[in-house]
PDB file of C-alpha atoms in Angstrom:
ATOM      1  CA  UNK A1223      41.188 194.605 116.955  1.00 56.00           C
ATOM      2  CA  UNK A1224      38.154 193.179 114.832  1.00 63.00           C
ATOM      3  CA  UNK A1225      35.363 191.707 116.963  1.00 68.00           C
ATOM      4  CA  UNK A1226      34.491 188.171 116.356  1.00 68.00           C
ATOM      5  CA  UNK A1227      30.668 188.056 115.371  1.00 67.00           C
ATOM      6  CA  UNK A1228      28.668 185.990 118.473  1.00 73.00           C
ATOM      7  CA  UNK A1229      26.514 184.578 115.341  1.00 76.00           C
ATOM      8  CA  UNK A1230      27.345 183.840 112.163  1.00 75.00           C
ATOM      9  CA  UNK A1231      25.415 185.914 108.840  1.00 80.00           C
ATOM     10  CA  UNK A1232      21.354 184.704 108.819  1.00 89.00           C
ATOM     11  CA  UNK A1233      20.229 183.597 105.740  1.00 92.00           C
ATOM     12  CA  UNK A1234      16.880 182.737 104.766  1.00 95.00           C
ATOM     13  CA  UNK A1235      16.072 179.040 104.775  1.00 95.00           C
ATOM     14  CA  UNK A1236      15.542 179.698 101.070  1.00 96.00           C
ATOM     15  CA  UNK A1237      18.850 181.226 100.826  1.00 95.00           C
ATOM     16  CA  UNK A1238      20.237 177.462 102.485  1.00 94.00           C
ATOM     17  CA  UNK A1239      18.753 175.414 100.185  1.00 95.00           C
ATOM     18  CA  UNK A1240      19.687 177.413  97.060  1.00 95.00           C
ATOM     19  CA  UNK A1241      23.493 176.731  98.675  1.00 94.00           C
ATOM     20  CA  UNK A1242      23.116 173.547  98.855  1.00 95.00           C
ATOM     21  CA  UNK A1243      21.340 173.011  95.442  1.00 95.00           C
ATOM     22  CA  UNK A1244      24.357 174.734  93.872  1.00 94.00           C
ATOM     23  CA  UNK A1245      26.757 172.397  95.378  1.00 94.00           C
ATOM     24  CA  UNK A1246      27.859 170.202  92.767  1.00 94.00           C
ATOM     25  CA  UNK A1247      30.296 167.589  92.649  1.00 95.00           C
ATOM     26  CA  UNK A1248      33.498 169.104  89.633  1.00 97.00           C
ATOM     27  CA  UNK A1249      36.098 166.630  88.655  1.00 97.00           C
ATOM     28  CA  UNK A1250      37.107 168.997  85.867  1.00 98.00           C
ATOM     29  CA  UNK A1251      38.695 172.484  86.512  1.00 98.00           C
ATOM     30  CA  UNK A1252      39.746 175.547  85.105  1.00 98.00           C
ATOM     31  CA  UNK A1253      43.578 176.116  85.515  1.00 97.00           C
ATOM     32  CA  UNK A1254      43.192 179.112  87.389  1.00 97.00           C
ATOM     33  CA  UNK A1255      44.985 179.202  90.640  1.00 98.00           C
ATOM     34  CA  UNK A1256      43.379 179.904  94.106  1.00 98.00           C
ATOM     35  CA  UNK A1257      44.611 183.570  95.289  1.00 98.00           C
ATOM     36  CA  UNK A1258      46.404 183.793  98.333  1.00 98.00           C
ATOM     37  CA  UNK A1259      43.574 184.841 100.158  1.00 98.00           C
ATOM     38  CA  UNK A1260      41.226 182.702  99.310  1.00 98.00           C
ATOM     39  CA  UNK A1261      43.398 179.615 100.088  1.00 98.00           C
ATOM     40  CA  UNK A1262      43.969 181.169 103.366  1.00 98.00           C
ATOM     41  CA  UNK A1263      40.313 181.370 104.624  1.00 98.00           C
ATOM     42  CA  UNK A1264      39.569 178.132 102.901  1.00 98.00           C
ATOM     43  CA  UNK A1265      42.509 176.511 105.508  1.00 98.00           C
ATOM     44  CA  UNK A1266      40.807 178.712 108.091  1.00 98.00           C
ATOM     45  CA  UNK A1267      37.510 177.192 107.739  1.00 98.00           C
ATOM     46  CA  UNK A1268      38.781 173.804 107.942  1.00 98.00           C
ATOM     47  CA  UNK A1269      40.715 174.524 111.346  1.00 98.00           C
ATOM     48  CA  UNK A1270      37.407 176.290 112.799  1.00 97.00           C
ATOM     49  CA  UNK A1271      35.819 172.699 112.398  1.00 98.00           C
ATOM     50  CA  UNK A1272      34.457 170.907 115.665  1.00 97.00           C
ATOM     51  CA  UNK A1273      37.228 168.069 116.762  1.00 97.00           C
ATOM     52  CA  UNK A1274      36.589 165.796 119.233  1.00 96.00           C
ATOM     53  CA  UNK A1275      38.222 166.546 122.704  1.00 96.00           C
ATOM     54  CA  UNK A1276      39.845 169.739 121.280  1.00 97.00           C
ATOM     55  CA  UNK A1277      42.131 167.197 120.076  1.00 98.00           C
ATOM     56  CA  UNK A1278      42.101 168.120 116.665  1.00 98.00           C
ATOM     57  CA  UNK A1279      43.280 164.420 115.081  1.00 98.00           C
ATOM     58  CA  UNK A1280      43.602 165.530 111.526  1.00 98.00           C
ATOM     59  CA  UNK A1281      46.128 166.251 108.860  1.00 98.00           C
ATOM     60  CA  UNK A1282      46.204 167.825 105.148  1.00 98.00           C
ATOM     61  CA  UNK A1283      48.945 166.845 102.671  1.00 98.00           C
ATOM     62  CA  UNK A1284      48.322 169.472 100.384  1.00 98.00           C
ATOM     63  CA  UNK A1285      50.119 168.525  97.202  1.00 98.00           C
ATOM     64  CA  UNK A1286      51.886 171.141  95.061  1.00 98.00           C
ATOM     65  CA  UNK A1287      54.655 169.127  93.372  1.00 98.00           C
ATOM     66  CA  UNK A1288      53.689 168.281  89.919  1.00 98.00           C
ATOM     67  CA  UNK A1289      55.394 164.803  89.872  1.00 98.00           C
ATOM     68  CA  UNK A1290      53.658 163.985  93.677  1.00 98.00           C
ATOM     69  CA  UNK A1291      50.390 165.096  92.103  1.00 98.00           C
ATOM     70  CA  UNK A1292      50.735 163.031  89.366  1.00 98.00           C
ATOM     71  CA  UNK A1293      51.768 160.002  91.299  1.00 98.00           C
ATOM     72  CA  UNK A1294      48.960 160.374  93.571  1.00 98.00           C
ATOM     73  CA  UNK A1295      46.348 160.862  90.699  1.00 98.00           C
ATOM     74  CA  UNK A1296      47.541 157.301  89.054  1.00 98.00           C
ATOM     75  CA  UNK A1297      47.699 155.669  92.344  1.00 98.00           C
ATOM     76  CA  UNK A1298      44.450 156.467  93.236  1.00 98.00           C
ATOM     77  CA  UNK A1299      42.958 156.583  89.644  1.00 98.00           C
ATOM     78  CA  UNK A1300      41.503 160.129  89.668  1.00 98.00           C
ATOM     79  CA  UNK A1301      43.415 162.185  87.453  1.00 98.00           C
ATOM     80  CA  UNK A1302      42.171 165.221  88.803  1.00 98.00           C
ATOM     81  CA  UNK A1303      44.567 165.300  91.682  1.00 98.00           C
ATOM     82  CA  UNK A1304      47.477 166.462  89.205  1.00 98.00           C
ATOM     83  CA  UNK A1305      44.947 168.719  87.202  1.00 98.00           C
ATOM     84  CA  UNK A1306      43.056 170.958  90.241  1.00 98.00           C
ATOM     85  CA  UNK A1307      44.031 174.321  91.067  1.00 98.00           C
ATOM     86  CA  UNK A1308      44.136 172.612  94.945  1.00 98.00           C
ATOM     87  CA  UNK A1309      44.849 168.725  95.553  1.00 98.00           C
ATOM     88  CA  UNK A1310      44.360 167.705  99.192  1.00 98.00           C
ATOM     89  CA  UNK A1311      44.679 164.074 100.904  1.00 98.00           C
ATOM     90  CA  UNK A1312      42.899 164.940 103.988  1.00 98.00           C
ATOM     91  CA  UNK A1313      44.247 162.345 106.983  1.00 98.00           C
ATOM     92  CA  UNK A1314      43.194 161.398 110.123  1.00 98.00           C
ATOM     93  CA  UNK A1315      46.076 162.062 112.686  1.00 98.00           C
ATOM     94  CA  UNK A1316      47.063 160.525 116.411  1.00 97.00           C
ATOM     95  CA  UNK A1317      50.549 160.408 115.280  1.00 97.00           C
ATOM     96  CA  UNK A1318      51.007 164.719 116.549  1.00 98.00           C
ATOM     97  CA  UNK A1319      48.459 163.551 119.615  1.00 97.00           C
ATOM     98  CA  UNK A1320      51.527 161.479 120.868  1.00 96.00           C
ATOM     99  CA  UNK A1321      53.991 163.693 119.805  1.00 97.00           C
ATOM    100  CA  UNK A1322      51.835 167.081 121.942  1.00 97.00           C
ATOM    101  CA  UNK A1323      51.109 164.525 125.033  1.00 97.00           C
ATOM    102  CA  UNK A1324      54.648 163.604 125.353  1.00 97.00           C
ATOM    103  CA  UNK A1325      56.270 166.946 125.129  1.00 97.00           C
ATOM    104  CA  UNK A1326      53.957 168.058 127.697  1.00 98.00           C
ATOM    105  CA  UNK A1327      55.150 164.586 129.622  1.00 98.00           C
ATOM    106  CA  UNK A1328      52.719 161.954 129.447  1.00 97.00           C
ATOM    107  CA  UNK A1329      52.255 158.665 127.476  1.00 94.00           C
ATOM    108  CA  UNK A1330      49.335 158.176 125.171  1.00 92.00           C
ATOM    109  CA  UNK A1331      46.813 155.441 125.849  1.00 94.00           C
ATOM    110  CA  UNK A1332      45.896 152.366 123.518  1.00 93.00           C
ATOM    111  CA  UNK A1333      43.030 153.194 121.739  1.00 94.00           C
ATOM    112  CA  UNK A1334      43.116 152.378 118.588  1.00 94.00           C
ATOM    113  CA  UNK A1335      39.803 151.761 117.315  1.00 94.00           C
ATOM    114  CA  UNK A1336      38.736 155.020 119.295  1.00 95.00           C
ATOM    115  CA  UNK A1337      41.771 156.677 117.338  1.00 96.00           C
ATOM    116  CA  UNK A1338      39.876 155.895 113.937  1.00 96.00           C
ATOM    117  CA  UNK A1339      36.394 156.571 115.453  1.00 96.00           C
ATOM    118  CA  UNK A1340      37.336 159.890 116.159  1.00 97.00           C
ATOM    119  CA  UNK A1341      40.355 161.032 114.106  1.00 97.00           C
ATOM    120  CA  UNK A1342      38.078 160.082 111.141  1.00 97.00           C
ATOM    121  CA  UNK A1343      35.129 162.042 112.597  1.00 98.00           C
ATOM    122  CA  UNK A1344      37.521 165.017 112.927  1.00 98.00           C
ATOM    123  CA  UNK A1345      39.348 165.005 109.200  1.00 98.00           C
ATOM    124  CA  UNK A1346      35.717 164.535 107.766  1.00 98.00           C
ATOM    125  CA  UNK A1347      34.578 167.832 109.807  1.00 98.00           C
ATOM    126  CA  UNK A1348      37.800 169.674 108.654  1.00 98.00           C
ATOM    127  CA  UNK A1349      37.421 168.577 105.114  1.00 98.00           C
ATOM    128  CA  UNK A1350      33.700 169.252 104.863  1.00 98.00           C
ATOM    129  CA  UNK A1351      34.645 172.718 106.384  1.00 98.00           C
ATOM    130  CA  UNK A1352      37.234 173.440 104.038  1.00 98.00           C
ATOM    131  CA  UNK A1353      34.839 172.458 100.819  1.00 98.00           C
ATOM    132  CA  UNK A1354      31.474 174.392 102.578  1.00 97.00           C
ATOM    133  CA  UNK A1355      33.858 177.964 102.864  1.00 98.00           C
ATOM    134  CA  UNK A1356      35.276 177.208  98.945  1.00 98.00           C
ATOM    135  CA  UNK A1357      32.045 176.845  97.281  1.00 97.00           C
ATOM    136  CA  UNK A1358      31.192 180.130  99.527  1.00 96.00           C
ATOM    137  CA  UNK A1359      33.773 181.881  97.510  1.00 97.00           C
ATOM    138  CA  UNK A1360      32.436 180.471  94.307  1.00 97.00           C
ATOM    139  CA  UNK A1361      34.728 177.143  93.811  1.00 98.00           C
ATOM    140  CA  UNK A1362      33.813 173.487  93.124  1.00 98.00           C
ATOM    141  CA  UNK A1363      35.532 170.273  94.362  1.00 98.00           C
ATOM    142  CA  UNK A1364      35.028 166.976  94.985  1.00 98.00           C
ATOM    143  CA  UNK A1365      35.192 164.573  97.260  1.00 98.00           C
ATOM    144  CA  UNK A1366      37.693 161.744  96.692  1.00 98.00           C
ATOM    145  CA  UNK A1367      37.624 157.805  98.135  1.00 96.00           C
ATOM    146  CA  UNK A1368      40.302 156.541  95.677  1.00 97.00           C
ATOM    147  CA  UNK A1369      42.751 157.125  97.948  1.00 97.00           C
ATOM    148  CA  UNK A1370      41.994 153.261  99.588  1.00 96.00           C
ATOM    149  CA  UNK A1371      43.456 152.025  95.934  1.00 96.00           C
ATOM    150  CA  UNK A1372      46.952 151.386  96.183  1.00 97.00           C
ATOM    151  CA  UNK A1373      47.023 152.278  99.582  1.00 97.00           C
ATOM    152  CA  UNK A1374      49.754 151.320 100.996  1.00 97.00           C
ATOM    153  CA  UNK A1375      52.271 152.353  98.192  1.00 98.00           C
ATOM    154  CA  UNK A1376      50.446 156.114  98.827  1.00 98.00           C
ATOM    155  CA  UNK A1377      50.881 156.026 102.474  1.00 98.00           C
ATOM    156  CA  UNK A1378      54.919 155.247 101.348  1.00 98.00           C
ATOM    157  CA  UNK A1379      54.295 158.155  98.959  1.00 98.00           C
ATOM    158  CA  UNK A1380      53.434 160.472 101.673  1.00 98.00           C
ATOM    159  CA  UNK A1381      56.018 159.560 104.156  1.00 98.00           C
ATOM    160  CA  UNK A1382      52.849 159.229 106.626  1.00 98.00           C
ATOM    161  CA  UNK A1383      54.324 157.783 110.189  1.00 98.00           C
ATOM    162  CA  UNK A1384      52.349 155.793 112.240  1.00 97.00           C
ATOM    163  CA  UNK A1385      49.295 157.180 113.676  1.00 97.00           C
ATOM    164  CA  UNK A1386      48.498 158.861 110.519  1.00 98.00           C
ATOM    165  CA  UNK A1387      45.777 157.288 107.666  1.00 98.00           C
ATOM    166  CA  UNK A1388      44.632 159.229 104.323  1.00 98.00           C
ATOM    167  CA  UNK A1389      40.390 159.135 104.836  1.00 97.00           C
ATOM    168  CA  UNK A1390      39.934 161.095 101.627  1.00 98.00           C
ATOM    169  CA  UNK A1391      41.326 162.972  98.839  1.00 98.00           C
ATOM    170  CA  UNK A1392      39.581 166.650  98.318  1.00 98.00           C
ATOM    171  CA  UNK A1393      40.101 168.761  94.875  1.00 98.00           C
ATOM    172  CA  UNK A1394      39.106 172.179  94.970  1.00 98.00           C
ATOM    173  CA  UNK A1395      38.994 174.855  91.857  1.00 98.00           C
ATOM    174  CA  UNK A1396      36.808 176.902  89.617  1.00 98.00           C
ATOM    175  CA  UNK A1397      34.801 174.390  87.571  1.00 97.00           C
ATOM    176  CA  UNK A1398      34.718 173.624  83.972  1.00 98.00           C
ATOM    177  CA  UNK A1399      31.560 171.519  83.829  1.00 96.00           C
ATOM    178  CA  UNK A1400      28.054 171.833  84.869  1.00 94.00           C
ATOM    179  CA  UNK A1401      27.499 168.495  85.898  1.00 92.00           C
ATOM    180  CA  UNK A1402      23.252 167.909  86.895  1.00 91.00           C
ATOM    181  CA  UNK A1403      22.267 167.916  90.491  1.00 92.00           C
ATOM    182  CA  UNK A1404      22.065 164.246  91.694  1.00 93.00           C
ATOM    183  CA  UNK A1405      19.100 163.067  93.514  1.00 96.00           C
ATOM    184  CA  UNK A1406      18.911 161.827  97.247  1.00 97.00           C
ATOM    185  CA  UNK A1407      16.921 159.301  98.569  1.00 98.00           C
ATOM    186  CA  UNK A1408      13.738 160.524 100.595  1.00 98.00           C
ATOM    187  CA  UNK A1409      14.525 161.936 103.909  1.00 97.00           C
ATOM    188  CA  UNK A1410      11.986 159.027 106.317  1.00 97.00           C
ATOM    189  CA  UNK A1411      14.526 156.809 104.966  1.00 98.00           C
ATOM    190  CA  UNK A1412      17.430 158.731 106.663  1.00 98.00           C
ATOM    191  CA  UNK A1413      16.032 160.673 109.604  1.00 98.00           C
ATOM    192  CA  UNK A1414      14.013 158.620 112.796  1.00 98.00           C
ATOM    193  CA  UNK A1415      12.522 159.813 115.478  1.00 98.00           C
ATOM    194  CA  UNK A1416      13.916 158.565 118.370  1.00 98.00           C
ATOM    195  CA  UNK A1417      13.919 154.904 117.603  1.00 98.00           C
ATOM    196  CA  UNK A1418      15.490 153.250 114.343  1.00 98.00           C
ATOM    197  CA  UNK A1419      12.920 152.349 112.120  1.00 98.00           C
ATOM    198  CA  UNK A1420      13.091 149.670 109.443  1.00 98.00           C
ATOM    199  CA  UNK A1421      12.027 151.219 105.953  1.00 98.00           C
ATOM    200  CA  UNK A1422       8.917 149.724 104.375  1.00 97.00           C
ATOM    201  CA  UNK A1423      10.015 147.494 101.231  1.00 97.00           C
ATOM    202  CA  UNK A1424       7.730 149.713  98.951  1.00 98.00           C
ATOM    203  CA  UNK A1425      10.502 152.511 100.704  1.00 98.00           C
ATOM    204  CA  UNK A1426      13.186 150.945  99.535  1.00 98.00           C
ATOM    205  CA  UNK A1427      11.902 151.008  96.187  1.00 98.00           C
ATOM    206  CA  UNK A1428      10.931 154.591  95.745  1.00 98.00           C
ATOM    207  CA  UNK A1429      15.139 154.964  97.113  1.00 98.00           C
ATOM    208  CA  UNK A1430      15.880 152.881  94.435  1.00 97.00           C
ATOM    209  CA  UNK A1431      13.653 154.251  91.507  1.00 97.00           C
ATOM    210  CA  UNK A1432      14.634 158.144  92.984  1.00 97.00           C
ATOM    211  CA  UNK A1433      18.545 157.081  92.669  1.00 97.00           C
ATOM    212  CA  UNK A1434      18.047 155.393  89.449  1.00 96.00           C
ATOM    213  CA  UNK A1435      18.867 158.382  86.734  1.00 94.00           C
ATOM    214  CA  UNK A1436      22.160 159.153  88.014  1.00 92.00           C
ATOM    215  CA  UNK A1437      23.475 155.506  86.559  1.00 92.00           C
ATOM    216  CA  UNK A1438      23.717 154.445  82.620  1.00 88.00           C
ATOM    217  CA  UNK A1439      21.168 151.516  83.048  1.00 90.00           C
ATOM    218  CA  UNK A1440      18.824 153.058  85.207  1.00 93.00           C
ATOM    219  CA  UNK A1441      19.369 150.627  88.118  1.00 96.00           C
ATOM    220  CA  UNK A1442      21.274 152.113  91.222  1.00 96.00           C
ATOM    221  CA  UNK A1443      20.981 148.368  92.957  1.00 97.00           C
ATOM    222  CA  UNK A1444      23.525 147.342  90.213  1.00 96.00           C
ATOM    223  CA  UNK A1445      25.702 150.523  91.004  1.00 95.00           C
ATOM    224  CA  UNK A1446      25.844 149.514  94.793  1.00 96.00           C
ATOM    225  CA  UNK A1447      26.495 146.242  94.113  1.00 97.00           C
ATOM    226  CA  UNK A1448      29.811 147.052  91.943  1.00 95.00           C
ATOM    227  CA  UNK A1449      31.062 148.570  95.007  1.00 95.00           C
ATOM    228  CA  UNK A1450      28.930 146.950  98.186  1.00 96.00           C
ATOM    229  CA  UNK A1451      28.078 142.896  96.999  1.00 97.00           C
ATOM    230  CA  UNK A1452      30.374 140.115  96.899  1.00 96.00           C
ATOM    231  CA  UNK A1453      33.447 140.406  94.486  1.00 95.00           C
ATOM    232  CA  UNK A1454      33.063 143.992  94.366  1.00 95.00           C
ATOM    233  CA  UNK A1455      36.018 146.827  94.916  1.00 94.00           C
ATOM    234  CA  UNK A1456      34.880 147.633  98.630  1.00 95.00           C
ATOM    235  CA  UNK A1457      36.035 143.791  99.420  1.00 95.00           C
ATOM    236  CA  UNK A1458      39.554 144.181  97.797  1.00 92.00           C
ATOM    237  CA  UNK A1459      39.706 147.959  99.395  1.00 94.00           C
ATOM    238  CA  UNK A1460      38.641 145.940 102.992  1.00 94.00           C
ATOM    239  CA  UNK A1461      42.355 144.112 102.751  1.00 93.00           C
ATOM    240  CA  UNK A1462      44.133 146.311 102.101  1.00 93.00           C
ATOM    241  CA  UNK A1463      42.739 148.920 104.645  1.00 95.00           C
ATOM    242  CA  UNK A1464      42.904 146.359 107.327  1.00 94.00           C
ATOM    243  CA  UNK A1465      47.118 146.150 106.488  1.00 94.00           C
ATOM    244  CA  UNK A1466      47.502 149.943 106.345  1.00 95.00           C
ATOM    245  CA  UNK A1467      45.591 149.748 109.806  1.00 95.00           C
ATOM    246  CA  UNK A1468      48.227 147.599 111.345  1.00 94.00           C
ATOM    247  CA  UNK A1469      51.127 148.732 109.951  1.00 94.00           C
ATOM    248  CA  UNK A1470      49.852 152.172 110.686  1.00 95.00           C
ATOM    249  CA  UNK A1471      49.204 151.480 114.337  1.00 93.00           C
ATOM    250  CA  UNK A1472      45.829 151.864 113.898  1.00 93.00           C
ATOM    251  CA  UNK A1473      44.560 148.338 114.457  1.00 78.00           C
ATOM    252  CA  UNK A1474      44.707 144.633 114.622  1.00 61.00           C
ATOM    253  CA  UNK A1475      44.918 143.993 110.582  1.00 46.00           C
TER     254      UNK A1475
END
């Protein structure tokens, strides 16, 4: 039998950051398919994730039907779900939780808002997993929040029962573009000791100048806005999540 390592590999924190650097997020993808083996430790990853209470409240729909793939790609508006090697909608999932705790005879609990706290935490862990090991083996992917577009009609896609919500959608495949590194804001802004600390306004505005080249105008504010201010798409995306919470089981709508 092969021994399980007590540690993981060491790198050098050099050798981290170059990872990271490389990671890049690919919309576009070489046809070639994942071998056998490297879809298996991919899936492996993912299931080594932490999960919250051993509980492990997450589900992948990986879709391999060309017409499925296709109607998830023009639901959600990213045609790359029909075009990656590997098309994932990665889901949180209480809807086995009930299924385990009553074959082992007991009820589950209400806790719905808990049930998104922590199903969500656990898909994002698996998913994040599963994208860390496939850029280990030299793949791309991205990363995919479409899936709250027409999200209801995908749920009826999916045949998802209740307890079960689509988070995200994750491609994976060998890239065919080189797409620049994009910038982060500055890490005060994002780590505090201890206590929360308000940023400084002239700290918002180095965030805002750092973010800037990644949008055709130079002005990230106007980027957030499309999604975050009044009349943008996170406000139409807010109604209909709130349905697919209810009819879902998943909250009060």
């Amino acid at each position: 039998m092969t021994s399980v390592p007590a540690v993981p590999p060491r790198l050098s924190p050099q050798q981290v950051r170059d990872l990271f650097d490389a990671h890049r997020t690919t919309r576009r993808y070489k046809p070639d398919p994942l071998p056998p083996e490297h879809l298996d430790a991919i899936l492996y990853a993912a299931q080594r994730a932490p999960t919250d209470a051993t509980a492990q409240m997450y589900s992948f729909i990986r879709l391999t039907d060309a017409g499925v793939r296709q109607q998830v790609a023009d639901l959600t508006v990213n045609p790359h779900f029909a075009t990656a090697p590997e098309s994932f909608v990665i889901c949180l999932d209480v809807h086995r939780l009930r299924l385990l705790l009553e074959r082992g005879g007991y009820e589950r609990g209400h806790f719905p808002a808990v049930a998104v706290h922590f199903g969500v935490g656990d898909a994002v862990l698996a998913g994040q997993s599963m994208l860390l090991a496939a850029e280990l083996l030299g793949y791309q992917g991205c990363w995919i929040g479409g899936v709250l577009t027409n999200l209801q009609e995908l749920v009826t896609l999916l045949e998802l029962p209740e307890g079960v919500l689509p988070f995200a959608g994750l491609t994976i495949g060998l890239p065919d573009e080189s797409p620049a590194q994009r910038p982060r804001i500055q890490r005060e802004l994002v780590v505090h000791d201890n206590l929360y600390r308000e940023p400084e306004p002239s700290e918002l505005d180095e965030a805002l100048e750092r973010m800037a080249p990644i949008t055709a105008r130079g002005d990230w504010a106007q980027t957030l806005a499309r999604y975050f201010a009044p009349g943008g798409s996170m406000e139409t995306r807010e109604v209909g999540l709130r349905a697919v919470l209810a009819r879902q089981e998943l909250g009060n709508g």
